[in-house]
Amino acid sequence: MDRETVRPLPPALAVTGTRRLTTIGVYGFTAETFLEKLIGGGVGLLLDVRQRRGVRGPDYSWANSTRLQGALAAVDISYRHLKDLAPTTELRQLQYREDDRQGVGKRNRVALAPEYTARYTREILDPFDLDALVADLPEHSATALLCVERDPEACHRSLIARRLRTEHGLPVTDLTPDRSAAI
């Protein structure tokens, strides 16, 4: 495993020896506001739970894997890709069909389809060894789960975060863009 630099929490957020979790999406942020939100949240490790680590369109090219990793390294935030927690293409297509049925786009979705939630939990989350993941999280900085959706409840990262909160006692904070500054 690569050597990781862990950013300590700001004093107001520090909880000595307690692992903390945040979630963050890409939509609604610029590269600068995204990094500011992570730094302000005391994030030292970002876990990318996207299947495909690219985002379409010029507004979000900063979130493509190589650029994102470079930007994170510049502010001493470590990066890991956890593809085993990413939804499969089949599951993503299931959610897209539900989005179409409801007449919403991925960027405007506010909730996951019940079938998607059930299948993601059964097929991806249940078999994953969260105990090992938690044991490997930094204790003196927050860890962020990253995907693309603005609203955490519209994304599988909320399912991961909920499981980590209920089964492992990790406090969870959702980092979202300021509405006035969102793109």
mmCIF file of C-alpha atoms in Angstrom:
data_model
loop_
_atom_site.group_PDB
_atom_site.id
_atom_site.type_symbol
_atom_site.label_atom_id
_atom_site.label_comp_id
_atom_site.label_asym_id
_atom_site.label_seq_id
_atom_site.Cartn_x
_atom_site.Cartn_y
_atom_site.Cartn_z
ATOM 1 C CA MET A 1 0.000 0.000 0.000
ATOM 2 C CA ASP A 2 1.196 3.513 -0.757
ATOM 3 C CA ARG A 3 2.414 5.696 2.058
ATOM 4 C CA GLU A 4 -0.404 7.971 3.120
ATOM 5 C CA THR A 5 -0.282 11.438 4.524
ATOM 6 C CA VAL A 6 -3.176 12.042 6.860
ATOM 7 C CA ARG A 7 -4.438 15.563 7.410
ATOM 8 C CA PRO A 8 -5.327 16.178 11.078
ATOM 9 C CA LEU A 9 -8.780 17.484 11.872
ATOM 10 C CA PRO A 10 -9.248 21.153 12.612
ATOM 11 C CA PRO A 11 -9.357 21.541 16.431
ATOM 12 C CA ALA A 12 -13.115 22.187 16.395
ATOM 13 C CA LEU A 13 -13.716 18.828 14.685
ATOM 14 C CA ALA A 14 -11.043 16.728 16.330
ATOM 15 C CA VAL A 15 -12.158 13.685 18.262
ATOM 16 C CA THR A 16 -9.022 11.951 19.441
ATOM 17 C CA GLY A 17 -8.788 8.343 18.322
ATOM 18 C CA THR A 18 -12.237 8.293 16.723
ATOM 19 C CA ARG A 19 -12.653 7.430 13.075
ATOM 20 C CA ARG A 20 -15.024 9.768 11.223
ATOM 21 C CA LEU A 21 -16.731 9.453 7.878
ATOM 22 C CA THR A 22 -17.943 12.055 5.420
ATOM 23 C CA THR A 23 -19.614 11.663 2.058
ATOM 24 C CA ILE A 24 -19.201 13.955 -0.920
ATOM 25 C CA GLY A 25 -20.356 14.076 -4.522
ATOM 26 C CA VAL A 26 -18.900 15.842 -7.525
ATOM 27 C CA TYR A 27 -21.958 17.636 -8.918
ATOM 28 C CA GLY A 28 -22.352 21.213 -7.763
ATOM 29 C CA PHE A 29 -18.694 21.763 -6.924
ATOM 30 C CA THR A 30 -15.812 23.374 -8.741
ATOM 31 C CA ALA A 31 -12.371 21.892 -8.179
ATOM 32 C CA GLU A 32 -11.618 24.685 -5.727
ATOM 33 C CA THR A 33 -14.842 24.447 -3.716
ATOM 34 C CA PHE A 34 -14.535 20.649 -3.626
ATOM 35 C CA LEU A 35 -11.048 20.804 -2.119
ATOM 36 C CA GLU A 36 -12.099 23.567 0.291
ATOM 37 C CA LYS A 37 -15.000 21.414 1.502
ATOM 38 C CA LEU A 38 -12.705 18.410 2.060
ATOM 39 C CA ILE A 39 -10.093 20.483 3.885
ATOM 40 C CA GLY A 40 -12.775 22.175 5.993
ATOM 41 C CA GLY A 41 -14.164 18.750 6.891
ATOM 42 C CA GLY A 42 -10.769 17.550 8.079
ATOM 43 C CA VAL A 43 -10.552 14.864 5.393
ATOM 44 C CA GLY A 44 -7.240 13.012 5.195
ATOM 45 C CA LEU A 45 -8.351 10.094 3.018
ATOM 46 C CA LEU A 46 -10.753 10.006 0.083
ATOM 47 C CA LEU A 47 -12.278 6.658 -0.898
ATOM 48 C CA ASP A 48 -13.517 6.748 -4.490
ATOM 49 C CA VAL A 49 -16.468 4.349 -4.775
ATOM 50 C CA ARG A 50 -17.229 5.073 -8.438
ATOM 51 C CA GLN A 51 -17.198 2.274 -10.985
ATOM 52 C CA ARG A 52 -15.982 4.599 -13.724
ATOM 53 C CA ARG A 53 -13.677 7.273 -12.412
ATOM 54 C CA GLY A 54 -14.529 9.865 -15.021
ATOM 55 C CA VAL A 55 -17.204 12.535 -15.251
ATOM 56 C CA ARG A 56 -18.525 13.839 -18.553
ATOM 57 C CA GLY A 57 -18.454 17.486 -19.475
ATOM 58 C CA PRO A 58 -15.940 20.295 -19.097
ATOM 59 C CA ASP A 59 -17.372 21.526 -15.781
ATOM 60 C CA TYR A 60 -16.296 18.329 -14.053
ATOM 61 C CA SER A 61 -13.102 17.307 -15.855
ATOM 62 C CA TRP A 62 -11.269 18.047 -12.586
ATOM 63 C CA ALA A 63 -13.023 15.004 -11.069
ATOM 64 C CA ASN A 64 -11.536 12.547 -13.547
ATOM 65 C CA SER A 65 -9.275 10.173 -11.667
ATOM 66 C CA THR A 66 -5.824 11.391 -12.687
ATOM 67 C CA ARG A 67 -6.627 15.079 -12.214
ATOM 68 C CA LEU A 68 -8.450 14.435 -8.962
ATOM 69 C CA GLN A 69 -5.580 12.411 -7.523
ATOM 70 C CA GLY A 70 -3.136 15.182 -8.423
ATOM 71 C CA ALA A 71 -5.300 17.849 -6.799
ATOM 72 C CA LEU A 72 -5.738 15.754 -3.656
ATOM 73 C CA ALA A 73 -2.009 15.063 -3.400
ATOM 74 C CA ALA A 74 -1.326 18.805 -3.641
ATOM 75 C CA VAL A 75 -3.346 19.338 -0.442
ATOM 76 C CA ASP A 76 -2.072 16.186 1.326
ATOM 77 C CA ILE A 77 -5.270 14.153 1.037
ATOM 78 C CA SER A 78 -4.714 10.466 0.284
ATOM 79 C CA TYR A 79 -6.735 8.642 -2.367
ATOM 80 C CA ARG A 80 -7.937 5.062 -2.759
ATOM 81 C CA HIS A 81 -10.238 3.551 -5.354
ATOM 82 C CA LEU A 82 -12.607 0.946 -3.887
ATOM 83 C CA LYS A 83 -14.070 -0.549 -7.041
ATOM 84 C CA ASP A 84 -15.502 -3.455 -5.031
ATOM 85 C CA LEU A 85 -17.969 -0.987 -3.476
ATOM 86 C CA ALA A 86 -18.980 0.476 -6.844
ATOM 87 C CA PRO A 87 -22.283 -0.582 -8.385
ATOM 88 C CA THR A 88 -22.093 -2.885 -11.374
ATOM 89 C CA THR A 89 -23.065 -1.676 -14.832
ATOM 90 C CA GLU A 90 -26.265 -3.719 -14.532
ATOM 91 C CA LEU A 91 -27.205 -1.979 -11.272
ATOM 92 C CA ARG A 92 -26.427 1.433 -12.718
ATOM 93 C CA GLN A 93 -28.669 0.652 -15.704
ATOM 94 C CA LEU A 94 -31.460 -0.399 -13.340
ATOM 95 C CA GLN A 95 -31.243 3.008 -11.621
ATOM 96 C CA TYR A 96 -31.132 4.853 -14.963
ATOM 97 C CA ARG A 97 -34.340 3.081 -16.049
ATOM 98 C CA GLU A 98 -36.020 4.221 -12.835
ATOM 99 C CA ASP A 99 -34.727 7.760 -13.399
ATOM 100 C CA ASP A 100 -36.237 7.687 -16.912
ATOM 101 C CA ARG A 101 -39.531 6.364 -15.552
ATOM 102 C CA GLN A 102 -39.650 9.258 -13.074
ATOM 103 C CA GLY A 103 -38.463 11.799 -15.630
ATOM 104 C CA VAL A 104 -35.347 12.837 -13.705
ATOM 105 C CA GLY A 105 -31.719 12.916 -14.745
ATOM 106 C CA LYS A 106 -28.865 11.549 -12.683
ATOM 107 C CA ARG A 107 -27.880 15.075 -11.676
ATOM 108 C CA ASN A 108 -31.397 15.786 -10.371
ATOM 109 C CA ARG A 109 -32.157 12.477 -8.669
ATOM 110 C CA VAL A 110 -33.075 12.763 -4.982
ATOM 111 C CA ALA A 111 -33.521 9.090 -4.035
ATOM 112 C CA LEU A 112 -32.439 5.632 -5.111
ATOM 113 C CA ALA A 113 -34.870 3.113 -6.564
ATOM 114 C CA PRO A 114 -35.962 0.548 -3.945
ATOM 115 C CA GLU A 115 -34.883 -2.348 -6.192
ATOM 116 C CA TYR A 116 -31.469 -0.736 -6.708
ATOM 117 C CA THR A 117 -31.067 -0.285 -2.949
ATOM 118 C CA ALA A 118 -32.032 -3.896 -2.223
ATOM 119 C CA ARG A 119 -29.806 -5.361 -4.915
ATOM 120 C CA TYR A 120 -26.814 -3.113 -4.166
ATOM 121 C CA THR A 121 -27.058 -4.092 -0.510
ATOM 122 C CA ARG A 122 -27.364 -7.805 -1.255
ATOM 123 C CA GLU A 123 -24.888 -8.048 -4.145
ATOM 124 C CA ILE A 124 -22.213 -5.499 -3.236
ATOM 125 C CA LEU A 125 -22.427 -4.251 0.334
ATOM 126 C CA ASP A 126 -23.275 -7.459 2.226
ATOM 127 C CA PRO A 127 -20.313 -9.469 0.831
ATOM 128 C CA PHE A 128 -17.803 -6.629 1.302
ATOM 129 C CA ASP A 129 -15.503 -6.858 4.348
ATOM 130 C CA LEU A 130 -16.303 -3.573 6.073
ATOM 131 C CA ASP A 131 -14.485 -4.702 9.233
ATOM 132 C CA ALA A 132 -11.179 -4.711 7.345
ATOM 133 C CA LEU A 133 -11.979 -1.365 5.746
ATOM 134 C CA VAL A 134 -12.780 0.278 9.081
ATOM 135 C CA ALA A 135 -9.641 -1.141 10.687
ATOM 136 C CA ASP A 136 -7.593 0.501 7.932
ATOM 137 C CA LEU A 137 -9.177 3.972 8.209
ATOM 138 C CA PRO A 138 -7.166 6.808 9.748
ATOM 139 C CA GLU A 139 -8.042 7.615 13.355
ATOM 140 C CA HIS A 140 -7.079 11.269 13.429
ATOM 141 C CA SER A 141 -8.732 12.600 10.289
ATOM 142 C CA ALA A 142 -11.999 12.093 8.472
ATOM 143 C CA THR A 143 -12.423 9.690 5.573
ATOM 144 C CA ALA A 144 -14.619 10.780 2.658
ATOM 145 C CA LEU A 145 -16.677 8.463 0.458
ATOM 146 C CA LEU A 146 -16.768 9.930 -3.065
ATOM 147 C CA CYS A 147 -19.197 9.422 -5.914
ATOM 148 C CA VAL A 148 -20.791 11.894 -8.319
ATOM 149 C CA GLU A 149 -24.333 12.674 -7.176
ATOM 150 C CA ARG A 150 -24.893 15.933 -5.293
ATOM 151 C CA ASP A 151 -27.501 14.498 -2.918
ATOM 152 C CA PRO A 152 -26.102 11.636 -0.811
ATOM 153 C CA GLU A 153 -29.513 9.917 -0.671
ATOM 154 C CA ALA A 154 -29.452 9.726 -4.481
ATOM 155 C CA CYS A 155 -26.220 7.735 -4.381
ATOM 156 C CA HIS A 156 -24.966 4.363 -3.189
ATOM 157 C CA ARG A 157 -22.438 6.141 -0.940
ATOM 158 C CA SER A 158 -25.355 6.792 1.444
ATOM 159 C CA LEU A 159 -25.901 3.026 1.741
ATOM 160 C CA ILE A 160 -22.241 2.472 2.579
ATOM 161 C CA ALA A 161 -22.243 5.348 5.071
ATOM 162 C CA ARG A 162 -25.431 4.126 6.749
ATOM 163 C CA ARG A 163 -23.939 0.641 7.186
ATOM 164 C CA LEU A 164 -20.698 2.057 8.600
ATOM 165 C CA ARG A 165 -22.681 4.222 11.013
ATOM 166 C CA THR A 166 -25.046 1.506 12.216
ATOM 167 C CA GLU A 167 -22.641 -1.448 12.351
ATOM 168 C CA HIS A 168 -19.374 0.297 13.196
ATOM 169 C CA GLY A 169 -20.502 3.420 15.041
ATOM 170 C CA LEU A 170 -18.768 5.840 12.694
ATOM 171 C CA PRO A 171 -20.178 9.354 12.838
ATOM 172 C CA VAL A 172 -21.169 10.497 9.325
ATOM 173 C CA THR A 173 -21.325 14.005 7.869
ATOM 174 C CA ASP A 174 -22.477 14.762 4.330
ATOM 175 C CA LEU A 175 -20.400 17.437 2.623
ATOM 176 C CA THR A 176 -22.552 19.225 0.056
ATOM 177 C CA PRO A 177 -21.985 22.254 -2.155
ATOM 178 C CA ASP A 178 -23.258 25.621 -1.057
ATOM 179 C CA ARG A 179 -26.367 26.277 -3.143
ATOM 180 C CA SER A 180 -25.301 29.839 -3.956
ATOM 181 C CA ALA A 181 -21.933 28.727 -5.336
ATOM 182 C CA ALA A 182 -23.074 25.555 -7.094
ATOM 183 C CA ILE A 183 -22.495 25.121 -10.813
#
